[in-house]
mmCIF file of C-alpha atoms in Angstrom:
data_model
loop_
_atom_site.group_PDB
_atom_site.id
_atom_site.type_symbol
_atom_site.label_atom_id
_atom_site.label_comp_id
_atom_site.label_asym_id
_atom_site.label_seq_id
_atom_site.Cartn_x
_atom_site.Cartn_y
_atom_site.Cartn_z
ATOM 1 C CA MET O 26 -2.921 -6.315 -19.841
ATOM 2 C CA GLN O 27 -6.419 -8.442 -20.508
ATOM 3 C CA HIS O 28 -9.264 -6.746 -21.023
ATOM 4 C CA ALA O 29 -10.631 -6.573 -17.200
ATOM 5 C CA ALA O 30 -14.378 -7.209 -17.231
ATOM 6 C CA LEU O 31 -13.552 -10.387 -19.261
ATOM 7 C CA LEU O 32 -11.574 -11.420 -16.176
ATOM 8 C CA VAL O 33 -14.039 -10.614 -13.377
ATOM 9 C CA SER O 34 -16.276 -13.835 -13.336
ATOM 10 C CA ALA O 35 -13.010 -15.951 -12.887
ATOM 11 C CA TYR O 36 -12.490 -14.506 -9.792
ATOM 12 C CA PRO O 37 -14.189 -15.565 -6.294
ATOM 13 C CA SER O 38 -16.866 -13.508 -5.451
ATOM 14 C CA LYS O 39 -18.440 -14.911 -2.569
ATOM 15 C CA ARG O 40 -17.108 -13.873 1.393
ATOM 16 C CA ARG O 41 -14.890 -15.858 3.303
ATOM 17 C CA PHE O 42 -13.365 -13.707 5.553
ATOM 18 C CA LEU O 43 -13.742 -11.969 8.790
ATOM 19 C CA LEU O 44 -11.906 -9.289 9.972
ATOM 20 C CA ILE O 45 -11.271 -9.234 14.062
ATOM 21 C CA SER O 46 -10.103 -5.986 15.702
ATOM 22 C CA ARG O 47 -9.362 -6.551 19.526
ATOM 23 C CA LEU O 48 -8.276 -4.086 22.263
ATOM 24 C CA HIS O 49 -5.815 -5.244 24.923
ATOM 25 C CA ALA O 50 -5.551 -3.113 27.673
ATOM 26 C CA TRP O 51 -4.038 -3.530 31.280
ATOM 27 C CA GLY O 52 -2.919 -1.535 34.076
ATOM 28 C CA GLU O 53 -1.376 -1.317 37.641
ATOM 29 C CA THR O 54 -5.408 -1.603 38.696
ATOM 30 C CA LEU O 55 -8.281 -2.788 37.040
ATOM 31 C CA GLU O 56 -9.551 1.044 36.834
ATOM 32 C CA GLU O 57 -6.690 1.949 35.017
ATOM 33 C CA ALA O 58 -6.764 -1.183 32.246
ATOM 34 C CA PHE O 59 -10.759 0.229 31.955
ATOM 35 C CA GLU O 60 -9.055 3.598 31.177
ATOM 36 C CA GLN O 61 -6.896 2.507 28.698
ATOM 37 C CA CYS O 62 -8.900 0.448 26.879
ATOM 38 C CA ALA O 63 -10.927 3.164 26.301
ATOM 39 C CA ILE O 64 -8.176 5.189 25.229
ATOM 40 C CA ALA O 65 -7.243 2.419 22.888
ATOM 41 C CA MET O 66 -10.943 2.564 21.271
ATOM 42 C CA PHE O 67 -10.513 6.432 20.845
ATOM 43 C CA ASN O 68 -6.917 5.568 19.112
ATOM 44 C CA TYR O 69 -8.714 3.668 16.823
ATOM 45 C CA ILE O 70 -10.863 6.215 15.800
ATOM 46 C CA THR O 71 -8.715 8.922 15.095
ATOM 47 C CA GLU O 72 -4.532 9.764 15.675
ATOM 48 C CA LEU O 73 -4.597 10.904 19.454
ATOM 49 C CA GLU O 74 -1.962 13.020 18.881
ATOM 50 C CA LEU O 75 -3.897 15.666 16.921
ATOM 51 C CA VAL O 76 -6.676 15.601 19.965
ATOM 52 C CA GLU O 77 -6.713 18.937 22.432
ATOM 53 C CA VAL O 78 -8.025 18.623 25.499
ATOM 54 C CA LYS O 79 -10.903 21.565 25.194
ATOM 55 C CA GLN O 80 -13.502 19.714 27.288
ATOM 56 C CA VAL O 81 -14.259 17.365 29.798
ATOM 57 C CA HIS O 82 -17.686 14.928 29.928
ATOM 58 C CA HIS O 83 -18.998 13.227 32.396
ATOM 59 C CA VAL O 84 -20.106 9.505 31.681
ATOM 60 C CA VAL O 85 -21.862 7.087 33.939
ATOM 61 C CA ALA O 86 -22.270 3.379 33.189
ATOM 62 C CA GLN O 87 -24.057 0.628 34.909
ATOM 63 C CA GLY O 88 -23.679 -3.068 34.547
ATOM 64 C CA HIS O 89 -25.107 -6.272 36.208
ATOM 65 C CA ASP O 90 -21.655 -7.832 36.429
ATOM 66 C CA MET O 91 -18.237 -6.869 35.692
ATOM 67 C CA LEU O 92 -18.493 -7.634 31.921
ATOM 68 C CA SER O 93 -21.480 -6.142 31.145
ATOM 69 C CA LEU O 94 -20.156 -2.558 33.176
ATOM 70 C CA LEU O 95 -16.942 -2.932 30.636
ATOM 71 C CA PHE O 96 -19.510 -2.870 27.767
ATOM 72 C CA HIS O 97 -21.529 -0.244 29.105
ATOM 73 C CA PHE O 98 -18.535 1.869 30.232
ATOM 74 C CA LEU O 99 -16.904 1.797 26.358
ATOM 75 C CA ASP O 100 -20.362 1.734 25.025
ATOM 76 C CA GLU O 101 -21.641 5.204 26.723
ATOM 77 C CA LEU O 102 -17.638 6.700 25.815
ATOM 78 C CA LEU O 103 -18.464 5.424 22.046
ATOM 79 C CA TYR O 104 -22.294 7.130 22.370
ATOM 80 C CA MET O 105 -20.559 10.543 23.504
ATOM 81 C CA PHE O 106 -18.500 10.255 19.980
ATOM 82 C CA CYS O 107 -21.420 9.509 17.609
ATOM 83 C CA ALA O 108 -24.125 11.691 19.283
ATOM 84 C CA GLU O 109 -23.740 15.052 20.972
ATOM 85 C CA PRO O 110 -21.075 15.909 22.302
ATOM 86 C CA TYR O 111 -19.124 14.293 19.233
ATOM 87 C CA LEU O 112 -16.251 14.163 21.920
ATOM 88 C CA VAL O 113 -13.237 12.557 21.112
ATOM 89 C CA ALA O 114 -11.093 11.555 24.187
ATOM 90 C CA LYS O 115 -7.919 11.858 24.625
ATOM 91 C CA ARG O 116 -7.685 11.294 28.491
ATOM 92 C CA VAL O 117 -10.558 9.082 30.233
ATOM 93 C CA LYS O 118 -10.401 9.116 34.361
ATOM 94 C CA ILE O 119 -12.512 6.846 36.579
ATOM 95 C CA VAL O 120 -13.435 8.845 39.472
ATOM 96 C CA GLU O 121 -15.862 6.277 40.979
ATOM 97 C CA PHE O 122 -15.276 2.602 40.409
ATOM 98 C CA ASP O 123 -18.195 0.673 42.172
ATOM 99 C CA ARG O 124 -17.725 -2.986 42.351
ATOM 100 C CA VAL O 125 -20.383 -4.114 44.399
ATOM 101 C CA ASN O 126 -23.158 -2.342 42.086
ATOM 102 C CA PHE O 127 -21.171 -2.643 38.787
ATOM 103 C CA ARG O 128 -21.291 0.704 38.299
ATOM 104 C CA ILE O 129 -18.794 3.656 37.204
ATOM 105 C CA LYS O 130 -18.691 7.372 37.128
ATOM 106 C CA ALA O 131 -15.687 8.538 34.594
ATOM 107 C CA ARG O 132 -14.622 12.070 33.349
ATOM 108 C CA ALA O 133 -13.480 11.900 29.530
ATOM 109 C CA ALA O 134 -11.350 14.719 28.211
ATOM 110 C CA GLY O 135 -10.818 15.947 24.762
ATOM 111 C CA GLU O 136 -12.388 18.029 21.986
ATOM 112 C CA GLU O 137 -15.029 17.535 19.512
ATOM 113 C CA PHE O 138 -14.503 15.596 16.222
ATOM 114 C CA THR O 139 -13.898 17.750 13.393
ATOM 115 C CA ILE O 140 -13.295 16.629 10.015
ATOM 116 C CA GLY O 141 -10.120 18.117 8.559
ATOM 117 C CA LYS O 142 -8.448 18.764 11.914
ATOM 118 C CA HIS O 143 -8.681 15.152 13.197
ATOM 119 C CA THR O 144 -7.662 12.099 10.991
ATOM 120 C CA GLN O 145 -10.580 9.280 10.397
ATOM 121 C CA GLY O 146 -8.837 5.523 11.471
ATOM 122 C CA ALA O 147 -11.350 2.678 11.945
ATOM 123 C CA ASP O 148 -15.078 2.906 11.895
ATOM 124 C CA VAL O 149 -16.198 1.662 15.301
ATOM 125 C CA LYS O 150 -19.606 0.366 15.094
ATOM 126 C CA ALA O 151 -19.995 -1.417 18.285
ATOM 127 C CA ILE O 152 -18.175 -2.851 21.190
ATOM 128 C CA THR O 153 -19.182 -6.713 21.594
ATOM 129 C CA TYR O 154 -19.266 -9.473 23.957
ATOM 130 C CA SER O 155 -17.440 -11.394 21.895
ATOM 131 C CA ALA O 156 -14.544 -13.612 23.631
ATOM 132 C CA MET O 157 -14.436 -10.297 26.072
ATOM 133 C CA GLN O 158 -12.152 -11.231 29.077
ATOM 134 C CA ILE O 159 -11.341 -9.522 32.304
ATOM 135 C CA HIS O 160 -8.232 -10.558 34.186
ATOM 136 C CA ASP O 161 -8.328 -8.965 37.809
ATOM 137 C CA ARG O 162 -5.023 -10.140 39.190
ATOM 138 C CA PRO O 163 -4.079 -7.722 41.933
ATOM 139 C CA GLU O 164 -0.755 -10.037 42.506
ATOM 140 C CA ALA O 165 2.316 -10.236 40.477
ATOM 141 C CA GLN O 166 0.526 -10.038 37.567
ATOM 142 C CA ARG O 167 -1.354 -6.378 36.048
ATOM 143 C CA PRO O 168 -5.021 -6.319 35.467
ATOM 144 C CA GLU O 169 -5.724 -6.644 31.702
ATOM 145 C CA LEU O 170 -9.060 -6.785 29.465
ATOM 146 C CA PHE O 171 -9.624 -8.443 26.181
ATOM 147 C CA VAL O 172 -12.466 -6.508 24.433
ATOM 148 C CA ILE O 173 -13.267 -7.285 20.413
ATOM 149 C CA ILE O 174 -14.628 -4.389 18.623
ATOM 150 C CA ASP O 175 -16.877 -4.045 15.159
ATOM 151 C CA ILE O 176 -15.320 -1.869 12.887
ATOM 152 C CA MET M 28 -18.381 21.867 33.698
ATOM 153 C CA GLN M 29 -14.379 21.740 35.498
ATOM 154 C CA HIS M 30 -12.092 23.482 33.863
ATOM 155 C CA ALA M 31 -10.659 20.986 31.186
ATOM 156 C CA ALA M 32 -6.451 22.163 31.718
ATOM 157 C CA LEU M 33 -6.695 21.507 35.606
ATOM 158 C CA LEU M 34 -7.857 17.870 34.912
ATOM 159 C CA VAL M 35 -5.314 16.630 32.562
ATOM 160 C CA SER M 36 -2.326 15.965 34.929
ATOM 161 C CA ALA M 37 -5.062 13.628 37.070
ATOM 162 C CA TYR M 38 -5.328 11.772 33.960
ATOM 163 C CA PRO M 39 -3.215 8.374 33.161
ATOM 164 C CA SER M 40 -0.979 9.081 29.914
ATOM 165 C CA LYS M 41 1.089 6.343 29.886
ATOM 166 C CA ARG M 42 -0.109 3.933 27.223
ATOM 167 C CA ARG M 43 -1.038 0.618 28.380
ATOM 168 C CA PHE M 44 -2.524 -1.111 25.501
ATOM 169 C CA LEU M 45 -1.958 -2.805 22.259
ATOM 170 C CA LEU M 46 -4.800 -2.649 18.948
ATOM 171 C CA ILE M 47 -4.712 -6.170 17.275
ATOM 172 C CA SER M 48 -6.203 -6.613 14.294
ATOM 173 C CA ARG M 49 -6.393 -10.044 12.852
ATOM 174 C CA LEU M 50 -7.811 -11.462 9.515
ATOM 175 C CA HIS M 51 -9.306 -14.810 9.442
ATOM 176 C CA ALA M 52 -9.470 -16.527 6.005
ATOM 177 C CA TRP M 53 -11.044 -19.619 4.745
ATOM 178 C CA GLY M 54 -11.700 -21.480 1.112
ATOM 179 C CA GLU M 55 -12.615 -24.727 -0.567
ATOM 180 C CA THR M 56 -9.202 -24.685 -1.265
ATOM 181 C CA LEU M 57 -5.880 -23.486 0.628
ATOM 182 C CA GLU M 58 -5.741 -20.914 -3.000
ATOM 183 C CA GLU M 59 -8.995 -19.556 -2.119
ATOM 184 C CA ALA M 60 -8.024 -19.182 1.293
ATOM 185 C CA PHE M 61 -5.287 -16.989 0.314
ATOM 186 C CA GLU M 62 -7.193 -14.786 -2.210
ATOM 187 C CA GLN M 63 -9.663 -14.161 0.281
ATOM 188 C CA CYS M 64 -7.462 -13.488 3.010
ATOM 189 C CA ALA M 65 -6.246 -10.839 0.549
ATOM 190 C CA ILE M 66 -9.696 -9.533 -0.066
ATOM 191 C CA ALA M 67 -10.067 -9.034 3.537
ATOM 192 C CA MET M 68 -7.144 -6.845 3.738
ATOM 193 C CA PHE M 69 -8.066 -4.842 0.996
ATOM 194 C CA ASN M 70 -11.816 -4.623 2.606
ATOM 195 C CA TYR M 71 -10.201 -3.261 5.724
ATOM 196 C CA ILE M 72 -8.558 -0.310 3.428
ATOM 197 C CA THR M 73 -11.671 0.798 1.853
ATOM 198 C CA GLU M 74 -15.113 -0.541 1.127
ATOM 199 C CA LEU M 75 -14.935 -2.587 -1.966
ATOM 200 C CA GLU M 76 -18.536 -1.981 -2.710
ATOM 201 C CA LEU M 77 -17.189 1.534 -4.162
ATOM 202 C CA VAL M 78 -14.069 -0.003 -6.021
ATOM 203 C CA GLU M 79 -14.935 -0.825 -9.562
ATOM 204 C CA VAL M 80 -12.754 -3.341 -11.667
ATOM 205 C CA LYS M 81 -11.061 -1.164 -14.684
ATOM 206 C CA GLN M 82 -7.342 -2.873 -14.428
ATOM 207 C CA VAL M 83 -5.764 -5.892 -13.717
ATOM 208 C CA HIS M 84 -2.299 -6.245 -12.098
ATOM 209 C CA HIS M 85 -0.568 -9.276 -11.960
ATOM 210 C CA VAL M 86 1.948 -10.369 -9.044
ATOM 211 C CA VAL M 87 4.398 -12.548 -8.023
ATOM 212 C CA ALA M 88 5.007 -13.882 -4.656
ATOM 213 C CA GLN M 89 7.715 -16.218 -3.363
ATOM 214 C CA GLY M 90 8.863 -17.883 -0.177
ATOM 215 C CA HIS M 91 10.693 -20.548 1.470
ATOM 216 C CA ASP M 92 7.652 -22.396 3.067
ATOM 217 C CA MET M 93 4.107 -21.613 3.252
ATOM 218 C CA LEU M 94 4.305 -19.169 6.037
ATOM 219 C CA SER M 95 6.460 -16.933 4.025
ATOM 220 C CA LEU M 96 4.498 -17.470 0.820
ATOM 221 C CA LEU M 97 1.442 -16.322 2.354
ATOM 222 C CA PHE M 98 3.470 -13.118 3.892
ATOM 223 C CA HIS M 99 4.760 -12.218 0.957
ATOM 224 C CA PHE M 100 1.985 -12.699 -1.119
ATOM 225 C CA LEU M 101 0.046 -10.179 1.246
ATOM 226 C CA ASP M 102 2.913 -7.778 1.096
ATOM 227 C CA GLU M 103 3.052 -7.700 -2.573
ATOM 228 C CA LEU M 104 -0.415 -6.995 -3.003
ATOM 229 C CA LEU M 105 -0.132 -4.263 -0.275
ATOM 230 C CA TYR M 106 2.810 -2.644 -1.865
ATOM 231 C CA MET M 107 0.872 -2.587 -5.013
ATOM 232 C CA PHE M 108 -1.521 -0.495 -3.108
ATOM 233 C CA CYS M 109 1.123 1.862 -1.296
ATOM 234 C CA ALA M 110 3.061 2.679 -4.743
ATOM 235 C CA GLU M 111 2.432 2.591 -8.771
ATOM 236 C CA PRO M 112 -0.444 1.245 -9.710
ATOM 237 C CA TYR M 113 -1.877 2.152 -6.408
ATOM 238 C CA LEU M 114 -4.382 -0.436 -6.984
ATOM 239 C CA VAL M 115 -7.213 -1.376 -4.670
ATOM 240 C CA ALA M 116 -8.027 -4.939 -5.431
ATOM 241 C CA LYS M 117 -11.753 -6.108 -5.525
ATOM 242 C CA ARG M 118 -10.628 -9.615 -6.790
ATOM 243 C CA VAL M 119 -8.080 -11.141 -6.493
ATOM 244 C CA LYS M 120 -7.511 -14.679 -8.367
ATOM 245 C CA ILE M 121 -4.117 -17.151 -7.882
ATOM 246 C CA VAL M 122 -3.293 -18.420 -11.332
ATOM 247 C CA GLU M 123 -0.520 -20.641 -10.199
ATOM 248 C CA PHE M 124 0.009 -22.000 -6.681
ATOM 249 C CA ASP M 125 3.602 -23.873 -6.231
ATOM 250 C CA ARG M 126 3.458 -25.826 -3.281
ATOM 251 C CA VAL M 127 7.191 -27.291 -4.098
ATOM 252 C CA ASN M 128 8.719 -24.137 -4.461
ATOM 253 C CA PHE M 129 6.705 -21.819 -2.774
ATOM 254 C CA ARG M 130 5.592 -19.444 -5.290
ATOM 255 C CA ILE M 131 1.962 -17.840 -6.335
ATOM 256 C CA LYS M 132 1.391 -15.856 -9.738
ATOM 257 C CA ALA M 133 -1.979 -13.720 -8.832
ATOM 258 C CA ARG M 134 -4.093 -11.474 -11.115
ATOM 259 C CA ALA M 135 -5.381 -8.844 -8.935
ATOM 260 C CA ALA M 136 -8.696 -6.620 -10.357
ATOM 261 C CA GLY M 137 -9.681 -3.275 -9.310
ATOM 262 C CA GLU M 138 -8.725 0.406 -10.200
ATOM 263 C CA GLU M 139 -6.591 3.044 -8.395
ATOM 264 C CA PHE M 140 -7.267 4.453 -5.032
ATOM 265 C CA THR M 141 -9.008 7.726 -5.773
ATOM 266 C CA ILE M 142 -9.592 10.003 -2.231
ATOM 267 C CA GLY M 143 -13.115 11.222 -2.992
ATOM 268 C CA LYS M 144 -14.165 8.630 -4.664
ATOM 269 C CA HIS M 145 -13.292 5.600 -2.030
ATOM 270 C CA THR M 146 -13.418 5.824 1.701
ATOM 271 C CA GLN M 147 -10.430 5.607 3.996
ATOM 272 C CA GLY M 148 -10.463 2.500 6.447
ATOM 273 C CA ALA M 149 -7.913 1.180 8.449
ATOM 274 C CA ASP M 150 -4.011 2.100 7.230
ATOM 275 C CA VAL M 151 -2.644 -0.974 6.873
ATOM 276 C CA LYS M 152 1.337 -0.440 7.730
ATOM 277 C CA ALA M 153 2.362 -4.080 7.328
ATOM 278 C CA ILE M 154 1.727 -7.566 7.483
ATOM 279 C CA THR M 155 2.977 -9.084 10.115
ATOM 280 C CA TYR M 156 4.286 -13.013 10.850
ATOM 281 C CA SER M 157 3.008 -12.638 14.858
ATOM 282 C CA ALA M 158 1.031 -15.848 15.359
ATOM 283 C CA MET M 159 0.274 -16.415 11.783
ATOM 284 C CA GLN M 160 -1.477 -19.628 11.383
ATOM 285 C CA ILE M 161 -1.881 -21.667 8.247
ATOM 286 C CA HIS M 162 -4.176 -24.911 8.234
ATOM 287 C CA ASP M 163 -4.467 -26.961 5.628
ATOM 288 C CA ARG M 164 -7.152 -29.521 6.072
ATOM 289 C CA PRO M 165 -8.146 -31.413 2.529
ATOM 290 C CA GLU M 166 -10.885 -33.517 4.623
ATOM 291 C CA ALA M 167 -13.630 -32.653 6.215
ATOM 292 C CA GLN M 168 -12.537 -29.052 7.214
ATOM 293 C CA ARG M 169 -11.938 -26.276 5.312
ATOM 294 C CA PRO M 170 -8.643 -24.483 5.109
ATOM 295 C CA GLU M 171 -8.527 -21.771 6.385
ATOM 296 C CA LEU M 172 -5.486 -18.912 7.644
ATOM 297 C CA PHE M 173 -5.015 -16.333 10.477
ATOM 298 C CA VAL M 174 -2.765 -12.878 9.781
ATOM 299 C CA ILE M 175 -2.153 -10.388 12.222
ATOM 300 C CA ILE M 176 -1.589 -7.109 10.487
ATOM 301 C CA ASP M 177 -0.092 -3.796 11.563
ATOM 302 C CA ILE M 178 -2.188 -0.821 11.635
#
């Protein structure tokens, strides 16, 4: 074993990498794909098997097009986790999906995040618009979404 | 607030999502891109700012082509973390890169992972060959790699 301190200078220190974390969700309908995308995000944050359904929180999201609607939908749910009521959603149900005015009303069911009871997964810092894709295909192929998140 | 239990059946329960975590690394040389990819992996596992260089571990990786060499290089380093010496590497230096026999000898410098001292990030379960890419371009463009990991 060589002395560690002597070796450090020989190692590259400049960061030349990126970590990309992407959510890919789909469903029978676009609503379901949105719901699944939200669950995927919470699944990143903690193991949903350990989350109980104890309370329901209502969220409203408003966009100016479908991409910004998806962004704000996820962002509202992330905010619900990062601030009061600190809720981790095990289930998300869209109760109103207004495609003309780009507005969503949804219910999120779960419980308050509690260290000790719940595991800490990735620290989701933000939703991004980077390479965001929404494929809404009502025919043979299912609707699907791709969202890159900052962790 | 409606009663939570009554609402659960109304929520979709089938999982229709995937989480994809990808490492993207580059360097002046292919060796550096490999080293950076390893650091990217450890950066996913824990915050490297909190890791000190206290010991050095030597790893050897053997492939049958460049892709499998990259796979085994990362896999050996992941194993070093998952089993004795449970080392988180803050620096990785390739000391021998044999492109003919697809063999790498490297030094990893860091310290034993300790809960309390180090943060727990993503639980990297495995390296995958899925959509793995190695672009080794010695001219104008830098060499770069893409590796998807299971978390």
